[in-house]
mmCIF file of C-alpha atoms in Angstrom:
data_model
loop_
_atom_site.group_PDB
_atom_site.id
_atom_site.type_symbol
_atom_site.label_atom_id
_atom_site.label_comp_id
_atom_site.label_asym_id
_atom_site.label_seq_id
_atom_site.Cartn_x
_atom_site.Cartn_y
_atom_site.Cartn_z
ATOM 1 C CA MET A 28 -10.345 11.625 -2.178
ATOM 2 C CA ARG A 29 -7.543 9.968 -4.122
ATOM 3 C CA VAL A 30 -3.982 10.663 -3.067
ATOM 4 C CA PRO A 31 -0.951 9.365 -4.979
ATOM 5 C CA LYS A 32 0.792 6.606 -3.035
ATOM 6 C CA SER A 33 4.156 8.393 -3.170
ATOM 7 C CA LEU A 34 2.659 11.561 -1.659
ATOM 8 C CA LEU A 35 0.953 9.547 1.072
ATOM 9 C CA GLN A 36 4.245 7.772 1.873
ATOM 10 C CA LYS A 37 6.070 11.095 2.200
ATOM 11 C CA SER A 38 3.293 12.626 4.292
ATOM 12 C CA LEU A 39 3.194 9.662 6.675
ATOM 13 C CA ALA A 40 6.989 9.657 6.964
ATOM 14 C CA SER A 41 6.860 13.308 8.044
ATOM 15 C CA TYR A 42 3.950 12.592 10.379
ATOM 16 C CA PHE A 43 5.790 9.766 12.135
ATOM 17 C CA ALA A 44 9.194 11.555 12.171
ATOM 18 C CA PRO A 45 8.765 12.709 15.819
ATOM 19 C CA CYS A 46 8.453 9.046 16.859
ATOM 20 C CA GLU A 47 12.137 8.449 16.028
ATOM 21 C CA LEU A 48 11.438 5.043 14.481
ATOM 22 C CA SER A 49 14.251 3.309 12.669
ATOM 23 C CA GLU A 50 14.094 3.821 8.911
ATOM 24 C CA ASP A 51 13.169 0.161 8.338
ATOM 25 C CA ALA A 52 10.438 0.223 10.991
ATOM 26 C CA CYS A 53 8.982 3.439 9.605
ATOM 27 C CA GLU A 54 8.943 2.007 6.074
ATOM 28 C CA ASP A 55 7.281 -1.202 7.311
ATOM 29 C CA LEU A 56 4.644 0.705 9.264
ATOM 30 C CA ILE A 57 3.830 3.038 6.392
ATOM 31 C CA ALA A 58 3.730 0.176 3.879
ATOM 32 C CA GLY A 59 1.330 -1.741 6.123
ATOM 33 C CA LEU A 60 -0.981 1.216 6.665
ATOM 34 C CA ILE A 61 -1.122 2.035 2.968
ATOM 35 C CA TRP A 62 -1.530 -1.617 1.943
ATOM 36 C CA THR A 63 -4.580 -2.066 4.154
ATOM 37 C CA SER A 64 -6.163 1.230 3.098
ATOM 38 C CA MET A 65 -5.655 0.402 -0.581
ATOM 39 C CA ARG A 66 -7.579 -2.814 -0.028
ATOM 40 C CA GLY A 67 -10.484 -1.081 1.670
ATOM 41 C CA ILE A 68 -9.633 -2.129 5.232
ATOM 42 C CA HIS A 69 -9.734 1.430 6.486
ATOM 43 C CA SER A 70 -10.117 0.451 10.142
ATOM 44 C CA HIS A 71 -6.545 -0.881 10.042
ATOM 45 C CA GLY A 72 -5.067 1.518 7.497
ATOM 46 C CA VAL A 73 -4.010 5.136 7.281
ATOM 47 C CA ASN A 74 -6.874 6.126 9.586
ATOM 48 C CA LEU A 75 -4.855 4.625 12.459
ATOM 49 C CA ALA A 76 -1.977 7.101 12.066
ATOM 50 C CA PRO A 77 -3.246 9.585 14.709
ATOM 51 C CA HIS A 78 -3.982 6.752 17.129
ATOM 52 C CA TYR A 79 -0.517 5.243 16.620
ATOM 53 C CA LEU A 80 1.163 8.597 17.173
ATOM 54 C CA LYS A 81 -0.709 9.036 20.475
ATOM 55 C CA GLU A 82 0.217 5.505 21.545
ATOM 56 C CA VAL A 83 3.908 6.188 20.871
ATOM 57 C CA GLN A 84 3.748 9.476 22.758
ATOM 58 C CA SER A 85 2.098 7.760 25.734
ATOM 59 C CA GLY A 86 4.793 5.049 25.776
ATOM 60 C CA ARG A 87 2.383 2.212 25.035
ATOM 61 C CA ILE A 88 4.095 1.429 21.727
ATOM 62 C CA ASN A 89 7.834 0.780 21.964
ATOM 63 C CA VAL A 90 9.745 2.346 19.059
ATOM 64 C CA ASN A 91 13.050 0.704 20.090
ATOM 65 C CA PRO A 92 12.022 -2.896 20.726
ATOM 66 C CA LYS A 93 14.344 -5.717 21.702
ATOM 67 C CA TYR A 94 13.074 -8.675 19.680
ATOM 68 C CA SER A 95 13.494 -12.224 20.911
ATOM 69 C CA PHE A 96 12.675 -15.722 19.675
ATOM 70 C CA GLU A 97 12.017 -18.664 21.954
ATOM 71 C CA ALA A 98 11.873 -22.254 20.730
ATOM 72 C CA LEU A 99 8.786 -23.944 22.149
ATOM 73 C CA GLY A 100 9.269 -27.160 20.238
ATOM 74 C CA PRO A 101 11.115 -28.525 17.207
ATOM 75 C CA ASN A 102 8.946 -26.501 14.790
ATOM 76 C CA VAL A 103 7.284 -23.911 17.027
ATOM 77 C CA TYR A 104 8.729 -20.575 18.064
ATOM 78 C CA CYS A 105 7.475 -17.614 20.045
ATOM 79 C CA PHE A 106 8.424 -14.151 18.791
ATOM 80 C CA ASP A 107 8.358 -11.411 21.423
ATOM 81 C CA ALA A 108 8.115 -8.028 19.718
ATOM 82 C CA ASP A 109 8.475 -5.994 22.930
ATOM 83 C CA ASN A 110 5.289 -3.923 22.433
ATOM 84 C CA THR A 111 6.163 -2.427 19.072
ATOM 85 C CA PHE A 112 3.804 -1.886 16.132
ATOM 86 C CA GLY A 113 2.117 -5.089 15.000
ATOM 87 C CA MET A 114 2.897 -4.430 11.330
ATOM 88 C CA VAL A 115 6.551 -3.859 12.108
ATOM 89 C CA ALA A 116 6.706 -6.948 14.339
ATOM 90 C CA CYS A 117 5.118 -9.103 11.643
ATOM 91 C CA ARG A 118 7.669 -8.132 9.029
ATOM 92 C CA GLU A 119 10.530 -8.575 11.483
ATOM 93 C CA ALA A 120 9.320 -12.034 12.487
ATOM 94 C CA CYS A 121 9.154 -13.091 8.838
ATOM 95 C CA LYS A 122 12.807 -12.189 8.287
#
């Protein structure tokens, strides 16, 4: 079934609304899920939405993470994403 991207974005935003993610985090998560599904990587795409919602509800995924960077060397850093979504952490680390 084909679903317009804009409709999928709105539907996922409504689906994840109970998680109380920040607007930026929600946009990053949704963009990541859609991006992977559009490229045929369905195991890491929109199909994960129910799993992610359960993980947030169980407390396993932190929706209000406290990010930190630690210098491990002159050109090496460790980014601690405090158990948030991997897609959200990745985009945050790249900022």
